[in-house]
Amino acid sequence: MPGSPYISYQSRSSESVENVGVPYEDRPYHSDNIPPDWADDDASSAIVVSTDSCLQSKSLPSTGGFINFHRVWLGLAVTLACYNTAFMATLPLTAQYLTHRVAHDWYNFSNFSKEIPCTKEANTSATRTRDEIQKVVSSFSLLINYASSLPAILTCLPYGTLSDHVGRKKMMFIPLIGGFVRMFVYLLVVKLELSLNYLFLGSAADGLCGSYPAMSMISAAAVADITMSSGGRALSFAVIEAILIISSAVANLSVGYFIMYEGYFYPTVMMSGLALIAFLVAATVFPETNTERAKASANPLKHLKRIVSFYTFAGSVRRRVLYRIGLFMFFLNIVVSIGRSPVETLYQLNSPFCWNSVKIGIFGAIQSTVQITCSVMALRILKLRLQLESIGILALLCAIAGFVIEGFAMSDWMLYAVFRSMTYDLYVLIPGALFASLSVVDAVCGILSFTTYSSVYLSTVQWYRGTVFFVMAGICAVNILLFLAFKKVNTKFDYEEITCTVEPPLHSARVGKGGLHPQSNRAVNETR
């Protein structure tokens, strides 16, 4: 019952009276309405959590004890803030450092910004030389992305299912270690002026550890472990995205000032230090959130089967269609966002803007801060009146308007007028196996996004640099069509009564003054 202070557990084998004789595809989306053939090979029963009041508790239930809600959020927030700041700092740093090194190593310019000053005029020898350098930098950045994203595609495949069995915390260590290795390689290359080819090694090591997609997937799965309603989940992911955007703003601003006044070395020191702090916080503060985990399977085919089952033979036809549409929505959302920053940095460095590192950092910080402030406020207000799909469509319309303005921009004020609302990330209540499939899509999107935008920018940099932003607007328009299709198919989906499926616990639980406490296996409904 909504608002009840109890958590009720039901067996999957038991069937509600009102659903007897009703086809599975016509029943409400509830875990005890899942067809028997969707049951995992290792589990024959499940529990149903159908309460919102447990989100207000300081602890969450488990068979092995309590999960401290505040400790989860503290550890996750600090870890994500440090890791994301370090990772996002590599984007503007890579573009600007590669420009500096390519101009020095390939074109013999000791002081690139002074020897080839940026001008507002498009048809000068200096501008043409800058365009040639940016072509080389764009190609080199693309290869660095390949070194990270290609191994991440294979690495991320078993992450979700393994985190269901091994635990979120242990699996989180792997991408954190890879991130630290990557940042430390950047530090060595900048400090010792090593060959730029060493950047491929650092990126490859990060990719083999799963890189950003794996970290994103595990964080999303941890949030799914501690939130039990779709409304709470949407708000939780909005908080996570706020942390990511604010840390991105800090990364842009700090890198900009470091490069301007201290050079390229101190940003790499900051990146390496933050990556190390993220690992230490995850090891000491962040608790395990998946307490209902089974023995890990060593069979990779079984992991792959669980991942693809959501889209092929799991549940009703309507549910599979929803998952497939949602996957494509997620795909296009990531394609738009993940490869934008490097191209946007090159766009701002070149004519007619001719920005330096400080201007680029300030712009990124202001844009991120305004974006997240307005987006969270809009989400809190609009979710009272609109469905989540409708909010996503409004966000995409804002994104299209922002990309069009940026593509036509000819002055600084037009860039500052750009506002792209936070696109609603479609996360439904699903276990780690599905989050694993999304992390693989994230890695694939990294390759596709960087390849598409780099190719478009390389082809149009000498005649119209803003073309790449029109491509991004077009992708957002296609995503609107998918949101409309999802909304039409999902007419029977009840966001207010969403439930989850996990392994059967030893005890049921109820909320007491001190949190959630175990009690006997007697159905809670019998005590009401």
Short mmCIF file of C-alpha atoms in Angstrom, two decimals:
data_model
loop_
_atom_site.label_atom_id
_atom_site.label_comp_id
_atom_site.label_asym_id
_atom_site.label_seq_id
_atom_site.Cartn_x
_atom_site.Cartn_y
_atom_site.Cartn_z
CA MET A 1 0.00 0.00 0.00
CA PRO A 2 1.30 3.48 -0.82
CA GLY A 3 2.37 5.28 2.29
CA SER A 4 2.50 2.12 4.38
CA PRO A 5 5.44 1.91 6.78
CA TYR A 6 6.00 -1.73 5.85
CA ILE A 7 7.90 -3.51 3.13
CA SER A 8 6.00 -6.55 1.90
CA TYR A 9 7.69 -9.55 0.36
CA GLN A 10 5.87 -11.88 -2.00
CA SER A 11 7.04 -14.99 -3.78
CA ARG A 12 7.19 -14.97 -7.55
CA SER A 13 5.54 -18.37 -7.53
CA SER A 14 2.47 -16.91 -5.82
CA GLU A 15 0.00 -15.09 -8.03
CA SER A 16 -2.29 -12.23 -7.05
CA VAL A 17 -5.99 -13.08 -7.07
CA GLU A 18 -6.90 -10.18 -9.31
CA ASN A 19 -4.39 -11.33 -11.95
CA VAL A 20 -5.63 -14.91 -12.25
CA GLY A 21 -6.53 -15.58 -15.86
CA VAL A 22 -5.19 -12.19 -17.04
CA PRO A 23 -2.46 -12.38 -19.75
CA TYR A 24 0.97 -11.23 -18.55
CA GLU A 25 1.24 -8.51 -21.17
CA ASP A 26 -2.02 -6.92 -19.93
CA ARG A 27 -1.02 -6.84 -16.25
CA PRO A 28 0.51 -3.83 -14.49
CA TYR A 29 4.32 -3.67 -14.57
CA HIS A 30 5.04 -5.51 -11.34
CA SER A 31 7.71 -8.05 -10.57
CA ASP A 32 5.21 -10.76 -9.59
CA ASN A 33 3.63 -10.32 -13.02
CA ILE A 34 6.82 -11.35 -14.79
CA PRO A 35 6.30 -14.53 -16.87
CA PRO A 36 7.90 -17.70 -15.49
CA ASP A 37 10.26 -17.96 -18.46
CA TRP A 38 11.88 -14.65 -17.42
CA ALA A 39 13.05 -16.12 -14.14
CA ASP A 40 16.79 -16.40 -13.83
CA ASP A 41 18.28 -19.87 -13.85
CA ASP A 42 19.65 -19.36 -10.36
CA ALA A 43 16.49 -18.03 -8.72
CA SER A 44 12.96 -19.37 -8.58
CA SER A 45 11.44 -16.70 -6.40
CA ALA A 46 11.65 -13.01 -5.79
CA ILE A 47 10.57 -10.30 -3.43
CA VAL A 48 8.43 -7.32 -4.20
CA VAL A 49 9.17 -4.01 -2.54
CA SER A 50 6.11 -1.78 -2.80
CA THR A 51 6.55 1.20 -0.53
CA ASP A 52 7.85 4.73 -0.82
CA SER A 53 8.22 5.43 2.87
CA CYS A 54 11.37 3.31 3.14
CA LEU A 55 13.22 6.00 1.20
CA GLN A 56 12.91 8.18 4.24
CA SER A 57 14.75 5.70 6.42
CA LYS A 58 18.39 6.05 7.28
CA SER A 59 19.05 2.37 6.69
CA LEU A 60 18.02 -0.20 4.12
CA PRO A 61 17.23 -3.88 4.69
CA SER A 62 19.47 -6.78 3.89
CA THR A 63 19.90 -10.35 4.95
CA GLY A 64 23.30 -9.57 6.33
CA GLY A 65 22.50 -6.43 8.30
CA PHE A 66 21.93 -2.73 7.63
CA ILE A 67 23.03 -0.44 4.80
CA ASN A 68 23.69 3.06 6.07
CA PHE A 69 21.86 5.31 3.64
CA HIS A 70 23.86 8.44 4.50
CA ARG A 71 27.16 6.60 4.21
CA VAL A 72 26.21 5.30 0.76
CA TRP A 73 25.43 8.77 -0.50
CA LEU A 74 28.50 10.33 1.12
CA GLY A 75 30.86 7.75 -0.32
CA LEU A 76 29.22 7.73 -3.73
CA ALA A 77 29.01 11.52 -3.99
CA VAL A 78 32.66 12.12 -3.04
CA THR A 79 33.92 9.27 -5.22
CA LEU A 80 31.95 10.43 -8.25
CA ALA A 81 32.87 14.08 -7.71
CA CYS A 82 36.61 13.35 -7.56
CA TYR A 83 36.58 10.80 -10.38
CA ASN A 84 34.43 12.92 -12.68
CA THR A 85 36.49 16.06 -12.03
CA ALA A 86 39.67 14.19 -12.95
CA PHE A 87 38.13 12.55 -16.01
CA MET A 88 36.44 15.67 -17.36
CA ALA A 89 39.62 17.67 -16.88
CA THR A 90 41.28 15.45 -19.48
CA LEU A 91 38.93 16.70 -22.22
CA PRO A 92 39.93 20.40 -22.38
CA LEU A 93 43.48 19.56 -21.30
CA THR A 94 43.95 17.01 -24.10
CA ALA A 95 42.67 19.34 -26.82
CA GLN A 96 44.84 22.26 -25.68
CA TYR A 97 47.95 20.23 -24.85
CA LEU A 98 47.81 18.38 -28.17
CA THR A 99 47.49 21.72 -29.99
CA HIS A 100 50.57 22.96 -28.14
CA ARG A 101 52.61 19.80 -28.81
CA VAL A 102 51.57 19.40 -32.47
CA ALA A 103 52.45 23.04 -33.18
CA HIS A 104 55.81 22.56 -31.45
CA ASP A 105 56.77 19.08 -32.68
CA TRP A 106 55.33 19.12 -36.19
CA TYR A 107 55.38 22.79 -37.16
CA ASN A 108 58.38 23.98 -35.09
CA PHE A 109 56.50 26.75 -33.27
CA SER A 110 58.04 27.41 -29.87
CA ASN A 111 55.20 29.74 -28.83
CA PHE A 112 52.18 28.88 -30.90
CA SER A 113 49.76 31.51 -29.59
CA LYS A 114 52.20 34.37 -30.21
CA GLU A 115 53.78 33.21 -33.47
CA ILE A 116 50.40 32.45 -35.08
CA PRO A 117 47.92 34.80 -33.44
CA CYS A 118 44.25 34.00 -33.78
CA THR A 119 42.32 36.59 -35.78
CA LYS A 120 38.69 37.22 -36.60
CA GLU A 121 39.44 36.97 -40.32
CA ALA A 122 38.95 33.60 -41.94
CA ASN A 123 41.14 33.80 -45.05
CA THR A 124 44.60 34.51 -43.68
CA SER A 125 47.72 32.36 -43.65
CA ALA A 126 47.64 32.20 -39.85
CA THR A 127 44.05 30.97 -39.85
CA ARG A 128 44.81 28.33 -42.47
CA THR A 129 47.78 27.11 -40.42
CA ARG A 130 45.59 26.90 -37.33
CA ASP A 131 43.04 24.91 -39.30
CA GLU A 132 45.72 22.44 -40.39
CA ILE A 133 46.92 22.02 -36.81
CA GLN A 134 43.37 21.47 -35.60
CA LYS A 135 42.91 18.74 -38.20
CA VAL A 136 45.93 16.89 -36.81
CA VAL A 137 44.76 17.41 -33.24
CA SER A 138 41.26 16.17 -34.03
CA SER A 139 42.65 13.00 -35.66
CA PHE A 140 45.00 12.36 -32.73
CA SER A 141 42.18 12.85 -30.22
CA LEU A 142 40.09 10.35 -32.15
CA LEU A 143 42.83 7.71 -31.93
CA ILE A 144 43.18 8.29 -28.19
CA ASN A 145 39.45 7.72 -27.83
CA TYR A 146 39.71 4.49 -29.83
CA ALA A 147 42.44 3.25 -27.50
CA SER A 148 40.08 3.69 -24.54
CA SER A 149 36.65 2.86 -25.96
CA LEU A 150 37.44 -0.28 -27.98
CA PRO A 151 38.69 -2.36 -25.02
CA ALA A 152 35.97 -0.87 -22.80
CA ILE A 153 33.28 -2.42 -25.02
CA LEU A 154 34.43 -5.96 -24.20
CA THR A 155 35.37 -5.17 -20.61
CA CYS A 156 31.95 -3.76 -19.73
CA LEU A 157 30.03 -6.84 -20.89
CA PRO A 158 30.31 -8.83 -17.64
CA TYR A 159 30.43 -5.82 -15.29
CA GLY A 160 26.74 -5.57 -14.49
CA THR A 161 26.11 -9.23 -13.84
CA LEU A 162 29.36 -9.61 -11.92
CA SER A 163 28.38 -6.66 -9.74
CA ASP A 164 25.09 -8.45 -9.05
CA HIS A 165 27.10 -11.40 -7.73
CA VAL A 166 30.41 -10.01 -6.49
CA GLY A 167 29.10 -6.64 -5.30
CA ARG A 168 29.19 -3.01 -6.44
CA LYS A 169 32.09 -1.93 -4.27
CA LYS A 170 34.59 -4.51 -5.51
CA MET A 171 33.72 -3.87 -9.14
CA MET A 172 34.01 -0.11 -8.59
CA PHE A 173 37.69 -0.49 -7.72
CA ILE A 174 38.57 -1.62 -11.26
CA PRO A 175 37.63 1.54 -13.23
CA LEU A 176 39.01 3.71 -10.42
CA ILE A 177 42.41 2.01 -10.76
CA GLY A 178 42.28 2.38 -14.54
CA GLY A 179 41.45 6.06 -14.22
CA PHE A 180 44.39 6.67 -11.91
CA VAL A 181 46.78 4.92 -14.32
CA ARG A 182 45.53 7.10 -17.17
CA MET A 183 45.94 10.33 -15.21
CA PHE A 184 49.42 9.34 -14.04
CA VAL A 185 50.51 8.64 -17.63
CA TYR A 186 49.32 12.13 -18.57
CA LEU A 187 51.43 13.51 -15.74
CA LEU A 188 54.55 11.71 -16.96
CA VAL A 189 54.05 12.75 -20.59
CA VAL A 190 53.65 16.42 -19.68
CA LYS A 191 56.42 16.55 -17.07
CA LEU A 192 59.04 14.59 -19.03
CA GLU A 193 57.84 15.73 -22.48
CA LEU A 194 57.55 12.13 -23.59
CA SER A 195 56.18 11.08 -26.94
CA LEU A 196 52.46 11.64 -27.39
CA ASN A 197 52.16 7.95 -28.25
CA TYR A 198 52.40 7.14 -24.53
CA LEU A 199 48.93 8.68 -24.15
CA PHE A 200 47.63 5.67 -26.06
CA LEU A 201 49.03 3.34 -23.38
CA GLY A 202 47.33 5.24 -20.55
CA SER A 203 44.03 5.33 -22.43
CA ALA A 204 44.25 1.62 -23.28
CA ALA A 205 44.88 0.73 -19.62
CA ASP A 206 41.84 2.78 -18.64
CA GLY A 207 39.74 1.10 -21.32
CA LEU A 208 40.76 -2.39 -20.18
CA CYS A 209 39.45 -1.47 -16.73
CA GLY A 210 36.12 -0.32 -18.13
CA SER A 211 36.82 3.43 -18.04
CA TYR A 212 33.99 5.92 -17.58
CA PRO A 213 31.18 3.63 -18.88
CA ALA A 214 31.93 0.99 -16.22
CA MET A 215 32.07 3.60 -13.46
CA SER A 216 28.80 5.09 -14.65
CA MET A 217 27.12 1.70 -14.76
CA ILE A 218 28.22 0.66 -11.27
CA SER A 219 27.15 4.02 -9.83
CA ALA A 220 23.73 3.70 -11.47
CA ALA A 221 23.34 0.16 -10.12
CA ALA A 222 24.25 1.35 -6.62
CA VAL A 223 21.59 4.06 -6.83
CA ALA A 224 19.10 1.43 -8.00
CA ASP A 225 19.95 -0.63 -4.91
CA ILE A 226 18.97 2.13 -2.49
CA THR A 227 15.94 3.68 -4.23
CA MET A 228 12.66 1.82 -4.56
CA SER A 229 10.23 4.08 -6.42
CA SER A 230 10.45 5.60 -9.89
CA GLY A 231 9.94 9.10 -8.51
CA GLY A 232 12.71 8.62 -5.99
CA ARG A 233 14.90 7.08 -8.66
CA ALA A 234 14.39 9.99 -11.07
CA LEU A 235 15.28 12.44 -8.31
CA SER A 236 18.29 10.35 -7.27
CA PHE A 237 19.67 10.34 -10.81
CA ALA A 238 19.03 14.08 -11.01
CA VAL A 239 21.19 14.49 -7.87
CA ILE A 240 23.89 12.28 -9.40
CA GLU A 241 23.81 14.29 -12.61
CA ALA A 242 24.04 17.49 -10.55
CA ILE A 243 27.20 16.15 -8.89
CA LEU A 244 28.65 15.26 -12.29
CA ILE A 245 27.85 18.61 -13.88
CA ILE A 246 29.14 20.66 -10.94
CA SER A 247 32.36 18.64 -10.84
CA SER A 248 32.68 19.14 -14.60
CA ALA A 249 32.38 22.89 -14.04
CA VAL A 250 35.14 22.72 -11.43
CA ALA A 251 37.29 20.72 -13.85
CA ASN A 252 36.86 23.23 -16.69
CA LEU A 253 37.51 26.25 -14.49
CA SER A 254 40.55 24.84 -12.70
CA VAL A 255 42.17 23.52 -15.88
CA GLY A 256 41.66 26.85 -17.61
CA TYR A 257 43.42 28.86 -14.90
CA PHE A 258 46.15 26.25 -14.38
CA ILE A 259 47.06 26.27 -18.08
CA MET A 260 47.05 30.04 -18.28
CA TYR A 261 49.20 30.74 -15.23
CA GLU A 262 51.08 27.52 -14.44
CA GLY A 263 51.23 25.54 -17.67
CA TYR A 264 50.10 21.99 -18.36
CA PHE A 265 51.83 20.11 -15.54
CA TYR A 266 49.76 21.18 -12.53
CA PRO A 267 46.44 20.13 -14.11
CA THR A 268 47.84 16.61 -14.45
CA VAL A 269 48.90 16.68 -10.78
CA MET A 270 45.36 17.67 -9.83
CA MET A 271 43.88 14.92 -12.02
CA SER A 272 46.14 12.21 -10.57
CA GLY A 273 45.49 13.35 -7.00
CA LEU A 274 41.71 13.37 -7.43
CA ALA A 275 41.76 9.92 -9.02
CA LEU A 276 43.71 8.61 -6.03
CA ILE A 277 41.30 10.26 -3.56
CA ALA A 278 38.33 8.71 -5.37
CA PHE A 279 39.86 5.24 -4.94
CA LEU A 280 40.60 5.78 -1.24
CA VAL A 281 37.09 7.08 -0.49
CA ALA A 282 35.52 4.14 -2.31
CA ALA A 283 37.70 1.76 -0.31
CA THR A 284 37.09 3.30 3.11
CA VAL A 285 33.72 5.10 3.09
CA PHE A 286 31.47 3.64 0.41
CA PRO A 287 29.68 0.48 1.70
CA GLU A 288 28.44 -2.45 -0.32
CA THR A 289 24.88 -1.75 -1.52
CA ASN A 290 24.09 -5.10 -3.10
CA THR A 291 23.74 -7.36 -0.08
CA GLU A 292 21.53 -9.94 -1.80
CA ARG A 293 24.23 -11.28 -4.09
CA ALA A 294 24.78 -14.88 -5.09
CA LYS A 295 27.93 -16.80 -5.89
CA ALA A 296 29.66 -15.35 -8.94
CA SER A 297 29.51 -17.39 -12.12
CA ALA A 298 32.67 -17.85 -14.15
CA ASN A 299 30.75 -18.53 -17.36
CA PRO A 300 30.90 -15.41 -19.60
CA LEU A 301 28.15 -16.79 -21.84
CA LYS A 302 25.77 -16.74 -18.90
CA HIS A 303 26.54 -13.07 -18.28
CA LEU A 304 25.92 -12.29 -21.94
CA LYS A 305 22.64 -14.23 -21.84
CA ARG A 306 21.40 -12.19 -18.89
CA ILE A 307 22.31 -8.94 -20.63
CA VAL A 308 20.53 -9.67 -23.91
CA SER A 309 17.56 -11.36 -22.22
CA PHE A 310 15.98 -8.00 -21.47
CA TYR A 311 15.66 -7.27 -25.18
CA THR A 312 15.05 -10.71 -26.69
CA PHE A 313 12.90 -13.08 -24.64
CA ALA A 314 12.35 -11.55 -21.19
CA GLY A 315 8.82 -10.64 -20.16
CA SER A 316 5.95 -9.62 -22.40
CA VAL A 317 6.28 -8.31 -25.95
CA ARG A 318 5.31 -4.81 -24.82
CA ARG A 319 8.00 -4.79 -22.13
CA ARG A 320 10.67 -5.93 -24.58
CA VAL A 321 9.63 -3.19 -27.01
CA LEU A 322 9.92 -0.62 -24.22
CA TYR A 323 13.42 -1.82 -23.34
CA ARG A 324 14.52 -1.68 -26.98
CA ILE A 325 13.16 1.81 -27.54
CA GLY A 326 14.71 2.92 -24.25
CA LEU A 327 18.05 1.49 -25.34
CA PHE A 328 18.00 3.53 -28.54
CA MET A 329 16.98 6.64 -26.61
CA PHE A 330 19.92 6.13 -24.26
CA PHE A 331 22.15 5.49 -27.27
CA LEU A 332 21.30 8.76 -29.03
CA ASN A 333 21.48 10.74 -25.78
CA ILE A 334 25.04 9.55 -25.16
CA VAL A 335 26.06 10.04 -28.80
CA VAL A 336 25.03 13.68 -28.56
CA SER A 337 26.76 14.45 -25.29
CA ILE A 338 29.88 12.31 -24.99
CA GLY A 339 31.84 13.59 -28.00
CA ARG A 340 30.80 17.24 -27.87
CA SER A 341 33.38 18.67 -25.48
CA PRO A 342 36.61 18.10 -27.49
CA VAL A 343 35.07 19.50 -30.68
CA GLU A 344 33.57 22.43 -28.80
CA THR A 345 36.98 23.27 -27.32
CA LEU A 346 38.57 23.34 -30.80
CA TYR A 347 35.62 25.41 -32.02
CA GLN A 348 36.22 28.01 -29.31
CA LEU A 349 39.98 28.09 -29.80
CA ASN A 350 39.60 28.98 -33.47
CA SER A 351 38.30 32.02 -35.33
CA PRO A 352 36.10 34.00 -34.80
CA PHE A 353 36.18 33.44 -31.01
CA CYS A 354 39.93 32.95 -30.38
CA TRP A 355 39.39 32.01 -26.74
CA ASN A 356 42.20 31.19 -24.37
CA SER A 357 42.15 28.48 -21.70
CA VAL A 358 40.64 30.77 -19.04
CA LYS A 359 37.71 31.80 -21.25
CA ILE A 360 37.05 28.19 -22.16
CA GLY A 361 37.10 27.21 -18.48
CA ILE A 362 34.82 30.05 -17.40
CA PHE A 363 32.36 29.26 -20.18
CA GLY A 364 32.23 25.58 -19.21
CA ALA A 365 31.76 26.40 -15.54
CA ILE A 366 28.99 28.96 -16.10
CA GLN A 367 27.20 26.78 -18.61
CA SER A 368 27.27 23.75 -16.29
CA THR A 369 26.13 25.70 -13.24
CA VAL A 370 23.23 27.41 -15.00
CA GLN A 371 22.27 24.18 -16.71
CA ILE A 372 22.04 22.06 -13.58
CA THR A 373 20.35 24.77 -11.48
CA CYS A 374 17.59 25.35 -14.00
CA SER A 375 17.28 21.66 -14.85
CA VAL A 376 16.81 20.42 -11.27
CA MET A 377 14.28 23.17 -10.56
CA ALA A 378 12.42 22.37 -13.79
CA LEU A 379 12.43 18.65 -13.01
CA ARG A 380 10.99 19.20 -9.52
CA ILE A 381 8.21 21.41 -10.92
CA LEU A 382 7.39 19.63 -14.16
CA LYS A 383 7.24 16.14 -12.65
CA LEU A 384 4.20 17.30 -10.68
CA ARG A 385 2.26 17.91 -13.90
CA LEU A 386 3.98 15.98 -16.70
CA GLN A 387 5.05 12.44 -17.35
CA LEU A 388 8.76 11.73 -17.45
CA GLU A 389 8.65 11.16 -21.21
CA SER A 390 7.16 14.61 -21.74
CA ILE A 391 9.90 16.16 -19.60
CA GLY A 392 12.46 14.37 -21.76
CA ILE A 393 10.91 15.81 -24.94
CA LEU A 394 11.03 19.35 -23.51
CA ALA A 395 14.67 18.83 -22.56
CA LEU A 396 15.50 17.68 -26.09
CA LEU A 397 13.77 20.73 -27.58
CA CYS A 398 15.96 22.94 -25.40
CA ALA A 399 19.01 20.98 -26.55
CA ILE A 400 18.08 21.47 -30.22
CA ALA A 401 17.67 25.23 -29.71
CA GLY A 402 21.05 25.41 -27.98
CA PHE A 403 22.89 23.50 -30.70
CA VAL A 404 21.36 25.63 -33.48
CA ILE A 405 22.39 28.85 -31.72
CA GLU A 406 25.91 27.51 -31.18
CA GLY A 407 26.20 26.48 -34.81
CA PHE A 408 25.27 29.99 -36.02
CA ALA A 409 27.29 31.80 -33.32
CA MET A 410 29.66 34.49 -34.55
CA SER A 411 30.38 36.27 -31.25
CA ASP A 412 30.97 35.48 -27.60
CA TRP A 413 27.54 36.55 -26.40
CA MET A 414 25.87 34.01 -28.73
CA LEU A 415 27.86 31.20 -27.13
CA TYR A 416 26.85 32.37 -23.67
CA ALA A 417 23.22 32.48 -24.82
CA VAL A 418 23.38 28.75 -25.46
CA PHE A 419 21.35 26.74 -22.97
CA ARG A 420 20.91 23.00 -23.26
CA SER A 421 18.62 21.50 -20.68
CA MET A 422 19.56 18.33 -18.89
CA THR A 423 18.28 15.51 -21.08
CA TYR A 424 16.28 13.06 -19.03
CA ASP A 425 18.24 9.81 -18.79
CA LEU A 426 15.83 6.93 -19.09
CA TYR A 427 16.61 4.59 -16.20
CA VAL A 428 13.86 2.17 -15.29
CA LEU A 429 13.92 -0.10 -12.28
CA ILE A 430 16.23 -2.86 -13.50
CA PRO A 431 19.06 -4.95 -12.04
CA GLY A 432 22.72 -4.77 -12.86
CA ALA A 433 22.56 -6.99 -15.94
CA LEU A 434 20.62 -4.31 -17.82
CA PHE A 435 22.90 -1.55 -16.53
CA ALA A 436 25.74 -3.60 -18.04
CA SER A 437 24.11 -3.45 -21.46
CA LEU A 438 23.80 0.33 -21.08
CA SER A 439 27.48 0.62 -20.17
CA VAL A 440 28.41 -1.30 -23.33
CA VAL A 441 26.24 1.11 -25.30
CA ASP A 442 28.07 3.95 -23.55
CA ALA A 443 31.42 2.61 -24.77
CA VAL A 444 30.13 2.09 -28.31
CA CYS A 445 28.69 5.61 -28.28
CA GLY A 446 32.11 6.97 -27.35
CA ILE A 447 33.58 5.57 -30.54
CA LEU A 448 30.65 6.56 -32.74
CA SER A 449 30.31 10.04 -31.25
CA PHE A 450 33.99 10.96 -31.46
CA THR A 451 34.27 9.49 -34.96
CA THR A 452 31.21 11.32 -36.26
CA TYR A 453 31.97 14.72 -34.74
CA SER A 454 35.68 14.60 -35.50
CA SER A 455 34.99 13.63 -39.11
CA VAL A 456 32.39 16.35 -39.55
CA TYR A 457 34.63 18.97 -37.95
CA LEU A 458 37.62 17.90 -40.07
CA SER A 459 35.53 18.16 -43.24
CA THR A 460 33.94 21.53 -42.45
CA VAL A 461 36.55 23.40 -40.38
CA GLN A 462 37.71 25.44 -43.37
CA TRP A 463 34.31 26.47 -44.69
CA TYR A 464 31.75 26.31 -41.80
CA ARG A 465 32.89 25.05 -38.40
CA GLY A 466 29.43 25.17 -36.84
CA THR A 467 28.09 22.35 -39.04
CA VAL A 468 28.90 19.76 -36.37
CA PHE A 469 26.38 21.35 -33.98
CA PHE A 470 23.63 21.07 -36.59
CA VAL A 471 24.38 17.34 -36.72
CA MET A 472 23.91 17.18 -32.94
CA ALA A 473 20.58 19.00 -33.23
CA GLY A 474 19.44 16.49 -35.85
CA ILE A 475 20.25 13.57 -33.55
CA CYS A 476 18.19 15.20 -30.79
CA ALA A 477 15.28 15.53 -33.21
CA VAL A 478 15.41 11.79 -33.95
CA ASN A 479 15.48 11.11 -30.21
CA ILE A 480 12.25 13.10 -29.79
CA LEU A 481 10.55 10.65 -32.15
CA LEU A 482 11.76 7.77 -29.98
CA PHE A 483 10.44 9.48 -26.84
CA LEU A 484 7.04 9.83 -28.53
CA ALA A 485 7.09 6.15 -29.51
CA PHE A 486 8.06 5.14 -25.98
CA LYS A 487 5.24 7.25 -24.55
CA LYS A 488 2.69 5.67 -26.89
CA VAL A 489 3.75 2.09 -26.14
CA ASN A 490 4.01 2.81 -22.43
CA THR A 491 0.41 3.94 -21.93
CA LYS A 492 -0.23 1.23 -19.32
CA PHE A 493 3.02 1.73 -17.44
CA ASP A 494 2.43 2.88 -13.85
CA TYR A 495 5.30 5.06 -12.63
CA GLU A 496 3.81 5.30 -9.18
CA GLU A 497 3.77 1.55 -8.47
CA ILE A 498 7.12 0.36 -9.79
CA THR A 499 8.76 -2.60 -8.10
CA CYS A 500 12.00 -4.52 -8.21
CA THR A 501 13.13 -8.13 -8.28
CA VAL A 502 16.02 -9.43 -6.22
CA GLU A 503 17.08 -12.70 -4.62
CA PRO A 504 14.77 -13.97 -1.83
CA PRO A 505 15.78 -12.73 1.64
CA LEU A 506 15.85 -14.75 4.79
CA HIS A 507 13.48 -12.36 6.52
CA SER A 508 11.00 -9.68 5.61
CA ALA A 509 11.38 -6.26 7.16
CA ARG A 510 9.48 -3.36 8.56
CA VAL A 511 10.33 0.21 9.39
CA GLY A 512 10.92 1.00 13.04
CA LYS A 513 12.19 4.06 14.85
CA GLY A 514 15.80 3.01 14.29
CA GLY A 515 15.37 2.09 10.64
CA LEU A 516 14.45 -1.16 8.96
CA HIS A 517 14.43 -4.23 11.20
CA PRO A 518 14.08 -7.90 10.33
CA GLN A 519 11.04 -9.81 11.51
CA SER A 520 9.51 -13.22 10.89
CA ASN A 521 8.58 -14.48 7.44
CA ARG A 522 4.88 -14.02 8.17
CA ALA A 523 3.37 -11.80 5.48
CA VAL A 524 3.21 -8.21 6.64
CA ASN A 525 -0.22 -7.84 5.09
CA GLU A 526 -1.55 -10.24 7.70
CA THR A 527 -0.56 -7.82 10.50
CA ARG A 528 -2.41 -4.83 9.07
#
